[in-house]
PDB file of C-alpha atoms in Angstrom:
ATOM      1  CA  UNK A  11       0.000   0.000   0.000  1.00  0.00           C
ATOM      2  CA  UNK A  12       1.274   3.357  -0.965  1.00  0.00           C
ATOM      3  CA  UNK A  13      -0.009   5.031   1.989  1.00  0.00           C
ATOM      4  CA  UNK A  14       2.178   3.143   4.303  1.00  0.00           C
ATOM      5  CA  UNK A  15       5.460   3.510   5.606  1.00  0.00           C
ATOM      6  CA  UNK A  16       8.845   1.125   5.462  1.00  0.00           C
ATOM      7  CA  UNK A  17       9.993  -0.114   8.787  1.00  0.00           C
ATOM      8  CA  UNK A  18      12.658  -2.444   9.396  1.00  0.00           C
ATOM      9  CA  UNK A  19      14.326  -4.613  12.369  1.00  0.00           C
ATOM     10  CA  UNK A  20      18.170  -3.968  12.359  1.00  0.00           C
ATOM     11  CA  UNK A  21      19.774  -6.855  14.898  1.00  0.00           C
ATOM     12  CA  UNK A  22      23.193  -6.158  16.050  1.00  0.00           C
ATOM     13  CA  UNK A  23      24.701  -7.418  19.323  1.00  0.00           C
ATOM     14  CA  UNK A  24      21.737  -8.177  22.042  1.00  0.00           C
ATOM     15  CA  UNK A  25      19.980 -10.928  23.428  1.00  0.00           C
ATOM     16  CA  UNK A  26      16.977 -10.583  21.107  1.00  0.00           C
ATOM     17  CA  UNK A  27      14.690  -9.275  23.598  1.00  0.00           C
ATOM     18  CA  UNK A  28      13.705  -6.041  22.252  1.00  0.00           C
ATOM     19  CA  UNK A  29      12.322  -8.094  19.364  1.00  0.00           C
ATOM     20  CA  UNK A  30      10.442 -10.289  21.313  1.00  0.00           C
ATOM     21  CA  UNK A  31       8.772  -6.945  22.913  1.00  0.00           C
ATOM     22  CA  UNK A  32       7.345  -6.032  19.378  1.00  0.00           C
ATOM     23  CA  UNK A  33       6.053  -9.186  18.937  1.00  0.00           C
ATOM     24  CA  UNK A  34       4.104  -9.012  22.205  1.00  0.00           C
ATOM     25  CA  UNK A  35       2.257  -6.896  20.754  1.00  0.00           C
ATOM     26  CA  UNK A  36       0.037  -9.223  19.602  1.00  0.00           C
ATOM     27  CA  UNK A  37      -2.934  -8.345  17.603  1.00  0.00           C
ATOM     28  CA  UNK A  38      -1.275  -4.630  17.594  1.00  0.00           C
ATOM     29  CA  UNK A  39       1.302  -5.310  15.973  1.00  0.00           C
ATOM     30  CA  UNK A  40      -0.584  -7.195  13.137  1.00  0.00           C
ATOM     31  CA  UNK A  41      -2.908  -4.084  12.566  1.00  0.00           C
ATOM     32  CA  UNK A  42       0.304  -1.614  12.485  1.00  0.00           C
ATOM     33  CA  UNK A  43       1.454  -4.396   9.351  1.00  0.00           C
ATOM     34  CA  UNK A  44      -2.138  -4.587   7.809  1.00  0.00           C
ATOM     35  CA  UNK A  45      -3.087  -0.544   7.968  1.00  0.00           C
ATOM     36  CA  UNK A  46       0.483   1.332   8.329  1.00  0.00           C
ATOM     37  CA  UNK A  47       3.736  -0.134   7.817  1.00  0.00           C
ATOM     38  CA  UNK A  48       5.562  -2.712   5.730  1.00  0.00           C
ATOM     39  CA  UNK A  49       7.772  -5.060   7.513  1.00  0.00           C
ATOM     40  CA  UNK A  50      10.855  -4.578   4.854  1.00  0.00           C
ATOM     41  CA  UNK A  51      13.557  -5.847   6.985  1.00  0.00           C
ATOM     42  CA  UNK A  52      14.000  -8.149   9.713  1.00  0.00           C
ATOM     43  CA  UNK A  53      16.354 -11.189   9.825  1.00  0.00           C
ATOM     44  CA  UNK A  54      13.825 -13.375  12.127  1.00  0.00           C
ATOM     45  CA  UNK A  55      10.153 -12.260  10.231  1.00  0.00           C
ATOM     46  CA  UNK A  56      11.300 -11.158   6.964  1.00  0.00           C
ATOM     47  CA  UNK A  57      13.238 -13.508   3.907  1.00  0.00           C
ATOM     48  CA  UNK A  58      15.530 -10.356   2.848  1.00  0.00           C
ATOM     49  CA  UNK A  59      19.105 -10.515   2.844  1.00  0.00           C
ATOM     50  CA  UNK A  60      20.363  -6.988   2.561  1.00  0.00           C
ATOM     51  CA  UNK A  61      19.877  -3.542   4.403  1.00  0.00           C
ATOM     52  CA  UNK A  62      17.537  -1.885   1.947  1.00  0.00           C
ATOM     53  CA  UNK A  63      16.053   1.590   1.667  1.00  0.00           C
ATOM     54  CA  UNK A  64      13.291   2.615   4.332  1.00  0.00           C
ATOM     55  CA  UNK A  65      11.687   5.064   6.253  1.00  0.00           C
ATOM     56  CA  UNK A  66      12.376   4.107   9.540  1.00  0.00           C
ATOM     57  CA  UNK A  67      15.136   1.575  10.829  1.00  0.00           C
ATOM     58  CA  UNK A  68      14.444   0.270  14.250  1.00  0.00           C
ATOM     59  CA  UNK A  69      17.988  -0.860  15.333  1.00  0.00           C
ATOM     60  CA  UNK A  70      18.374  -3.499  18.119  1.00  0.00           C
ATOM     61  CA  UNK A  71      21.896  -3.985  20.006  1.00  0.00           C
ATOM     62  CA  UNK A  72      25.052  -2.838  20.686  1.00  0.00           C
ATOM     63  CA  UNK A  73      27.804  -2.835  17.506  1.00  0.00           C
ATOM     64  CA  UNK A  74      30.860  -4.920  18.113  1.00  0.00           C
ATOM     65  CA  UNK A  75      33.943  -3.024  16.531  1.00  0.00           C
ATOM     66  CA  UNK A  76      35.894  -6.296  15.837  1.00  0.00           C
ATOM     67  CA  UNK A  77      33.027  -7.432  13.372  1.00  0.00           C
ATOM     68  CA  UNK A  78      33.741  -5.906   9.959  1.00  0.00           C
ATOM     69  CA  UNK A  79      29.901  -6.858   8.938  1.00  0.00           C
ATOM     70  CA  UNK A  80      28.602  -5.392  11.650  1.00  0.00           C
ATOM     71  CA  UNK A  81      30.422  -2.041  11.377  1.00  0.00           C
ATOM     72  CA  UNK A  82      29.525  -2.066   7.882  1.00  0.00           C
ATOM     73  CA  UNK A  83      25.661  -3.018   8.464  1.00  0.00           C
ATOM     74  CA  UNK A  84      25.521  -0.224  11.247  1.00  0.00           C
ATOM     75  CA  UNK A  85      27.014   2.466   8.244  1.00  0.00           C
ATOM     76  CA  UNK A  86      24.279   0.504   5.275  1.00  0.00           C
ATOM     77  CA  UNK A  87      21.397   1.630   7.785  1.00  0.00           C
ATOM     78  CA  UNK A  88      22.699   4.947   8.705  1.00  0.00           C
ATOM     79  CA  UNK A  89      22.607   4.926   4.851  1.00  0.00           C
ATOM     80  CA  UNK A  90      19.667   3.985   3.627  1.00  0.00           C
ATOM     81  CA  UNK A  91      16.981   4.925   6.897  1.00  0.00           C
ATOM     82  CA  UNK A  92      15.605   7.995   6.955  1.00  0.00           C
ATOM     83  CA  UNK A  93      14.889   7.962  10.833  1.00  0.00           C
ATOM     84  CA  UNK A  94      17.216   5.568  12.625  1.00  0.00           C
ATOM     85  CA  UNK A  95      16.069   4.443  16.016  1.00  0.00           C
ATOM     86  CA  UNK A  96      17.751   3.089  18.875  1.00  0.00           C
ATOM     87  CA  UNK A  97      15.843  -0.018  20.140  1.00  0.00           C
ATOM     88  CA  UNK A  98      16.406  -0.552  23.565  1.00  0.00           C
ATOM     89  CA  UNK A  99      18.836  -0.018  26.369  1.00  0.00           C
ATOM     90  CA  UNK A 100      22.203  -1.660  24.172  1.00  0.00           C
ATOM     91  CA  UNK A 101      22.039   0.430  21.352  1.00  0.00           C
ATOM     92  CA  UNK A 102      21.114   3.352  23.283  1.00  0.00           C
ATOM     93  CA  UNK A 103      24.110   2.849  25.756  1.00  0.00           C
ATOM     94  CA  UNK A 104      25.325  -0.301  25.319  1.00  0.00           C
ATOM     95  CA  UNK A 105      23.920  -1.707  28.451  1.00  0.00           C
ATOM     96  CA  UNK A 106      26.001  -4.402  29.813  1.00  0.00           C
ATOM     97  CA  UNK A 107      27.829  -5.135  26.530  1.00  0.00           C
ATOM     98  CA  UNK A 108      29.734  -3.031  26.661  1.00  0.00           C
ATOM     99  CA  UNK A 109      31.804  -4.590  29.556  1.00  0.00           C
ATOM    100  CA  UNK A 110      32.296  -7.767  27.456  1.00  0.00           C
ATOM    101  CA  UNK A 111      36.251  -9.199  28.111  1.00  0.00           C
ATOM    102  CA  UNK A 112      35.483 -10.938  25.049  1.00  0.00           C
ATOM    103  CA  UNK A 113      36.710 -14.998  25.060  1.00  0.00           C
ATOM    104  CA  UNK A 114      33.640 -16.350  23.920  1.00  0.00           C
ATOM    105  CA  UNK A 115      34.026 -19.724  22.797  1.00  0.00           C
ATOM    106  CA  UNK A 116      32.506 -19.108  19.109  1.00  0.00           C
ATOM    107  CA  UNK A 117      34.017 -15.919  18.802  1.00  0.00           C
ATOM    108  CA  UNK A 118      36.755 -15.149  21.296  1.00  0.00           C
ATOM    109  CA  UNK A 119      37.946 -11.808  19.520  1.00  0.00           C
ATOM    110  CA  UNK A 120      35.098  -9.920  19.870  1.00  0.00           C
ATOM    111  CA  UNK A 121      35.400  -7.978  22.573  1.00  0.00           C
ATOM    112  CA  UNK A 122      34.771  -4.241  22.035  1.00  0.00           C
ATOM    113  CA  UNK A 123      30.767  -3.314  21.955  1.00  0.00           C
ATOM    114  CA  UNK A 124      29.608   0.368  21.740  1.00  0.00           C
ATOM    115  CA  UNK A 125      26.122   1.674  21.479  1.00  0.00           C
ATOM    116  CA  UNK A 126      25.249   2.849  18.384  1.00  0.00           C
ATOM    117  CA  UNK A 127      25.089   6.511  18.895  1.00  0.00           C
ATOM    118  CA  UNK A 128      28.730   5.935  19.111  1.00  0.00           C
ATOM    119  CA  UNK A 129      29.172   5.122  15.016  1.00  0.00           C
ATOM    120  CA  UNK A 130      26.195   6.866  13.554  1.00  0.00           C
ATOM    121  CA  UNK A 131      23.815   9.676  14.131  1.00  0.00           C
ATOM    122  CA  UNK A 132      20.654   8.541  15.741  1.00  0.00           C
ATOM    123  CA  UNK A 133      17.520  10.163  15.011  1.00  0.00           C
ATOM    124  CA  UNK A 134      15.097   8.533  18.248  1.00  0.00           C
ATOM    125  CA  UNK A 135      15.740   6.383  21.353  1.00  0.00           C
ATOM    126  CA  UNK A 136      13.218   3.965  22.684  1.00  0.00           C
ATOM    127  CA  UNK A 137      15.013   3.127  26.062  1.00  0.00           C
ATOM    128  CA  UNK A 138      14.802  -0.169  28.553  1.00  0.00           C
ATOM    129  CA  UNK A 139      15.473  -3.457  28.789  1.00  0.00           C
ATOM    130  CA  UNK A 140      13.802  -4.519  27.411  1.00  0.00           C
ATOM    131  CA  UNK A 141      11.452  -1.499  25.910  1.00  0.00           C
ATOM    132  CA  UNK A 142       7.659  -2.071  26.914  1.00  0.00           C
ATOM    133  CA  UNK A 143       5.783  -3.409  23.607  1.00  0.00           C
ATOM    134  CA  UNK A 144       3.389  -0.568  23.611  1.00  0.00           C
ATOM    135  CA  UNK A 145       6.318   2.178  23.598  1.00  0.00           C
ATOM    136  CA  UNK A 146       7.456   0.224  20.536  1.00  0.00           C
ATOM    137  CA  UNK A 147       4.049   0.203  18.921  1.00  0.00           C
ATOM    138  CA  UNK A 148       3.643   4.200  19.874  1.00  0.00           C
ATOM    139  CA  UNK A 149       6.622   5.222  18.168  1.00  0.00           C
ATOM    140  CA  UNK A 150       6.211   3.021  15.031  1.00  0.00           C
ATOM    141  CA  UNK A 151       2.552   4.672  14.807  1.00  0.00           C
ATOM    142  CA  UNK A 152       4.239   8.169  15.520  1.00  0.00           C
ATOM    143  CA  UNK A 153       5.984   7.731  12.882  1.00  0.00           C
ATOM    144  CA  UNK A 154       3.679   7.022  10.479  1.00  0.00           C
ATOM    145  CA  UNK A 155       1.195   9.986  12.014  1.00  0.00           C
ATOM    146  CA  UNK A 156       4.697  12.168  11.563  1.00  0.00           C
ATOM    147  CA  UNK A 157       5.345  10.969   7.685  1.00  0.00           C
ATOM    148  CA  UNK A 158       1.599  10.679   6.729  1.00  0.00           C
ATOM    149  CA  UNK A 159      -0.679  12.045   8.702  1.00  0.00           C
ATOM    150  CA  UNK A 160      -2.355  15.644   8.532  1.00  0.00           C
ATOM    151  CA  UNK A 161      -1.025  19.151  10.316  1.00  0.00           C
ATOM    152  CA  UNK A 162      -2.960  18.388  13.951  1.00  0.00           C
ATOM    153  CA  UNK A 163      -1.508  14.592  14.041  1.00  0.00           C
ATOM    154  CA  UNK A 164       1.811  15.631  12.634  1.00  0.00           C
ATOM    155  CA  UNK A 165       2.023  18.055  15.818  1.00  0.00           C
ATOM    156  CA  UNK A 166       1.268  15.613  18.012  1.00  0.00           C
ATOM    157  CA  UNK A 167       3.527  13.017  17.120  1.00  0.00           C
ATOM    158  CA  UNK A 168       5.825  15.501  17.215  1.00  0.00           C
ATOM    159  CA  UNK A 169       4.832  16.393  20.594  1.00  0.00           C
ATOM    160  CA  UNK A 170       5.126  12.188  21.779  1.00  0.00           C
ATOM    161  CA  UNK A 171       8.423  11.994  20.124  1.00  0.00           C
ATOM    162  CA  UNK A 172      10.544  14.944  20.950  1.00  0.00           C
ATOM    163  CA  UNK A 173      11.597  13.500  24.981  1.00  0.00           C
ATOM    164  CA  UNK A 174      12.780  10.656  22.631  1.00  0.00           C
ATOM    165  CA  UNK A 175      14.663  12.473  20.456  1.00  0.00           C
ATOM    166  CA  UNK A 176      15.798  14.721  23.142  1.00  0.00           C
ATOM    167  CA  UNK A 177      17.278  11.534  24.348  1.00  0.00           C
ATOM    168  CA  UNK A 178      19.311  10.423  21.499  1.00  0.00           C
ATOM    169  CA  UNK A 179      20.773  14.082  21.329  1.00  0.00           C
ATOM    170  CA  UNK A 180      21.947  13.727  24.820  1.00  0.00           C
ATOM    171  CA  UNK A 181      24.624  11.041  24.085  1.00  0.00           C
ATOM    172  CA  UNK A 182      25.645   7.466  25.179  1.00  0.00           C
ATOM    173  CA  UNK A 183      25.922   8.029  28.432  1.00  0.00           C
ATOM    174  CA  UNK A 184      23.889   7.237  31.221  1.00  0.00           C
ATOM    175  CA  UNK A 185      24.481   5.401  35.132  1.00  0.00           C
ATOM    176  CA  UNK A 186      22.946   5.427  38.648  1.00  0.00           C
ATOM    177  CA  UNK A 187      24.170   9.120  38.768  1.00  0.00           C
ATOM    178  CA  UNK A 188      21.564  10.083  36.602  1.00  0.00           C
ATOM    179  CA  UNK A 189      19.111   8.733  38.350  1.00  0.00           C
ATOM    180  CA  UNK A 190      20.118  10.598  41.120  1.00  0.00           C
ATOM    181  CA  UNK A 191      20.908  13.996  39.747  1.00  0.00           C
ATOM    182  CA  UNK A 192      17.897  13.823  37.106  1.00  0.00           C
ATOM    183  CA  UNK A 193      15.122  11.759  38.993  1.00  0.00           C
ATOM    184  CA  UNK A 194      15.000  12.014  42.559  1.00  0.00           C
ATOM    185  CA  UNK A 195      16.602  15.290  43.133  1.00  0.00           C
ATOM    186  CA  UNK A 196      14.188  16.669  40.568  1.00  0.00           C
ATOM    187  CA  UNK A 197      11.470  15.238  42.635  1.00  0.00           C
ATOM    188  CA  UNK A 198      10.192  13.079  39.958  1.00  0.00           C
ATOM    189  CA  UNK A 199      11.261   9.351  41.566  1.00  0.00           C
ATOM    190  CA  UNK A 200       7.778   7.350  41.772  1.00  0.00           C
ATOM    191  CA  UNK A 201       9.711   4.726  43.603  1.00  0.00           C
ATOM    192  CA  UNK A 202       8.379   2.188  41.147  1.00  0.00           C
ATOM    193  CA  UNK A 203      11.418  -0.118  41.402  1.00  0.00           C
ATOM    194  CA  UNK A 204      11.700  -0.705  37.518  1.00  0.00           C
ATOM    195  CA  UNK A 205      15.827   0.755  37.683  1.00  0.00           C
ATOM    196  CA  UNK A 206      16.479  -1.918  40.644  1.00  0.00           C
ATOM    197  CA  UNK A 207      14.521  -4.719  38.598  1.00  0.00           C
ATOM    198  CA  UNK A 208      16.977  -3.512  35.542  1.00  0.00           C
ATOM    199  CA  UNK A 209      20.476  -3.342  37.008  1.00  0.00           C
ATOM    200  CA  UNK A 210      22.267  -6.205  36.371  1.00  0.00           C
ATOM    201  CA  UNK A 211      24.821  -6.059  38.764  1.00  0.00           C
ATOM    202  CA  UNK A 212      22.688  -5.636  42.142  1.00  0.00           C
ATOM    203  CA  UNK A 213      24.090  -1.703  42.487  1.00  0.00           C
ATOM    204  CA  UNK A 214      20.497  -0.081  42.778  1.00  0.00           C
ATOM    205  CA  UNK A 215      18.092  -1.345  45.892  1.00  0.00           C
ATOM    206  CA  UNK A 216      15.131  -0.177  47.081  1.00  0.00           C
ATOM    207  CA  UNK A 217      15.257   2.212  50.130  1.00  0.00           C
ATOM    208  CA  UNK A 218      12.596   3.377  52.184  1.00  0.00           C
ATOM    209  CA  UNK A 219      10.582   4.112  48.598  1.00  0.00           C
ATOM    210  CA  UNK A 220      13.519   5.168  47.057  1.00  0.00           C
ATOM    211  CA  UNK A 221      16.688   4.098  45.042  1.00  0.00           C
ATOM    212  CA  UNK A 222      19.828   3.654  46.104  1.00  0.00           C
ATOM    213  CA  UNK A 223      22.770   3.526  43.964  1.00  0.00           C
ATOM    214  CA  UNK A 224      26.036   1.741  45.236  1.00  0.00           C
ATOM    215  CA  UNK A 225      28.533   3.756  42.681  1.00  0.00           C
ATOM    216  CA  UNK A 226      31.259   1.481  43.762  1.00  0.00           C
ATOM    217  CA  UNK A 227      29.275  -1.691  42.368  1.00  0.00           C
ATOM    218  CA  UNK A 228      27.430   0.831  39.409  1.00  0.00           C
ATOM    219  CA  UNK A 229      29.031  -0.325  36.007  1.00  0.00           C
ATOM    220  CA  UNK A 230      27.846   2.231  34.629  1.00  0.00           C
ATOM    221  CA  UNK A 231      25.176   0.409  31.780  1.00  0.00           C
ATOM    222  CA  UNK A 232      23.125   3.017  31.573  1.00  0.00           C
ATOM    223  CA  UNK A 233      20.077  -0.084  32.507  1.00  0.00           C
ATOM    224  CA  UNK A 234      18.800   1.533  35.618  1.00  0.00           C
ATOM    225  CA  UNK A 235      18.295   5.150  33.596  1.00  0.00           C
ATOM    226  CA  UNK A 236      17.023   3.911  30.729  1.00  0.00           C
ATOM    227  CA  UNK A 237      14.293   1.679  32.229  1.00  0.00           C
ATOM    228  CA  UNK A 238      12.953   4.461  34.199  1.00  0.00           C
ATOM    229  CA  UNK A 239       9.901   5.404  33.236  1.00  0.00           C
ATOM    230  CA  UNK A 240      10.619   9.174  34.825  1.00  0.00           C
ATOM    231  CA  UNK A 241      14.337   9.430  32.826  1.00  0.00           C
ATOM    232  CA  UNK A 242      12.821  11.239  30.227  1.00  0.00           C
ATOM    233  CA  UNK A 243       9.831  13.164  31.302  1.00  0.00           C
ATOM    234  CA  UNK A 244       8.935  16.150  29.573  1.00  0.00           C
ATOM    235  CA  UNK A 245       6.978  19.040  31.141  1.00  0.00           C
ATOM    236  CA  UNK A 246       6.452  20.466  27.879  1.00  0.00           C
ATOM    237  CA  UNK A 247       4.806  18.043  26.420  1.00  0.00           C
ATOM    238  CA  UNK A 248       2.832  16.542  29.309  1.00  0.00           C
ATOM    239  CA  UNK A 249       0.049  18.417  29.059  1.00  0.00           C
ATOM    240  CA  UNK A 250      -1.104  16.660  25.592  1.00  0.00           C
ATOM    241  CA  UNK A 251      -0.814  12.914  26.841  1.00  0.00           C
ATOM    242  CA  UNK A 252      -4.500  12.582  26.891  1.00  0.00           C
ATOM    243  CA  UNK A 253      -4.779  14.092  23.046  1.00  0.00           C
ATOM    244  CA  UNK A 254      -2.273  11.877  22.729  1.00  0.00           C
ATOM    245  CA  UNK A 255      -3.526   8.788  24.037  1.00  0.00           C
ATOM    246  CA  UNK A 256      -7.095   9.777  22.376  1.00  0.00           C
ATOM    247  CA  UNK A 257      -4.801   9.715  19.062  1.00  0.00           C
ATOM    248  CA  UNK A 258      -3.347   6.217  19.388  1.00  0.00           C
ATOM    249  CA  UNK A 259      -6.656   4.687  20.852  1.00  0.00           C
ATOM    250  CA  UNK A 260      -8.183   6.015  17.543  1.00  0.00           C
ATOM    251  CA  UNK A 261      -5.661   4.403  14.745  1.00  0.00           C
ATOM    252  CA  UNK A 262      -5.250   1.105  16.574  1.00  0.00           C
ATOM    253  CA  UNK A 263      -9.302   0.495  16.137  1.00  0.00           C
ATOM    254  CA  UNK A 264      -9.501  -2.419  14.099  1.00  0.00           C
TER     255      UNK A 264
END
């Protein structure tokens, strides 16, 4: 259909898990293929063999530098996407990749992982691990409302998109310090637990409500900041959640 958009599923270095949070999406996800984008790439759902041209590239993974087709692929999507995403807390800041020694048994020379912000510009982050499978959906309808929809939904994916983007400008950094300087000291810590559940070393616990980061132990993934749901909250746009929300309830109808 000419009214849709391209999307495609770029897999670099992760455990596949962002992936499997699209597909929980369910019967969402099969009325964002029937009504608004093509599936053009993916190495698990689609039978294509190259990086082709497309409007959106939703990029999974960290890149490891000692792969020559994996630098290349991460350049061939830079390439041929107009808006490349960042899918998750590994290609937004490598996550715990990037503190691979390398030695693995298949591949013992890979040992150097960087998120992909590091190698190519990146247009949008989608952060956690893994990202929740209606975030995904939201931004691959934003997209489309951004690309093809009229003036008012243009603004307003414009509106649900900018924190994201906003991200991605920020860098490749993140650690428990953010969550500290950013979060709680902004007052905007829900004490949900969600950076605890991330860390994968044990360095954030649950206080009294509250997080607490043991910097010695932090390795500085950036898991913790990128699962919060507060990391990237946006005053300016908050007030237009519920037009928002209206919008997406609308296009997903079936």
């Amino acid at each position: 259909m000419a009214d849709k958009i391209t999307v495609g599923h770029v897999h670099m270095s992760g455990c596949t898990g962002c992936l499997v949070s699209l597909a929980d999406n369910y019967e969402g996800l099969l009325t964002i293929l029937d009504k608004y984008a093509d599936l053009v790439y993916c190495l698990t759902l689609a039978d294509v063999r190259h990086i082709p041209k497309m409007d959106v590239a939703l990029v999974e993974g960290s890149v490891c530098i000692n792969d020559e087709c994996s630098m290349e692929e991460i350049l061939e999507t830079r390439e041929n996407a107009a808006i490349v995403v960042a899918l998750g807390g590994c290609a937004c800041y490598g996550n715990t990749t990037r503190f691979c020694r390398g030695g693995q048994q298949n591949q013992p020379q890979h040992e150097g992982f960087l998120p992909i912000g590091d190698l190519i510009k990146v247009d949008v982050y989608i952060p956690g691990c893994a990202p929740t499978p209606q975030q995904i959906r939201n931004v691959c309808l934003m997209a489309f409302l951004l690309l093809k929809g009229n003036d008012e939904q243009k603004a307003l994916a414009t509106a649900y998109l900018t924190p994201l983007m906003s991200l991605a400008a920020a860098g490749t950094e993140a650690c428990g310090c953010d969550l500290m300087t950013e979060v709680i000291n902004q007052g905007l810590c829900c004490g949900c637990g969600s950076c605890a559940a991330a860390c994968p070393v044990r360095a954030v616990t649950i206080q009294y409500g509250k997080p607490q980061v043991e910097r010695d132990l932090c390795i500085k993934c950036g898991a913790c900041y990128a699962q919060c749901p507060r990391s990237f909250f946006s005053f300016e746009v908050c007030g237009q959640y519920e037009a928002i929300t209206n919008l997406i309830g609308e296009v997903m109808k079936p």
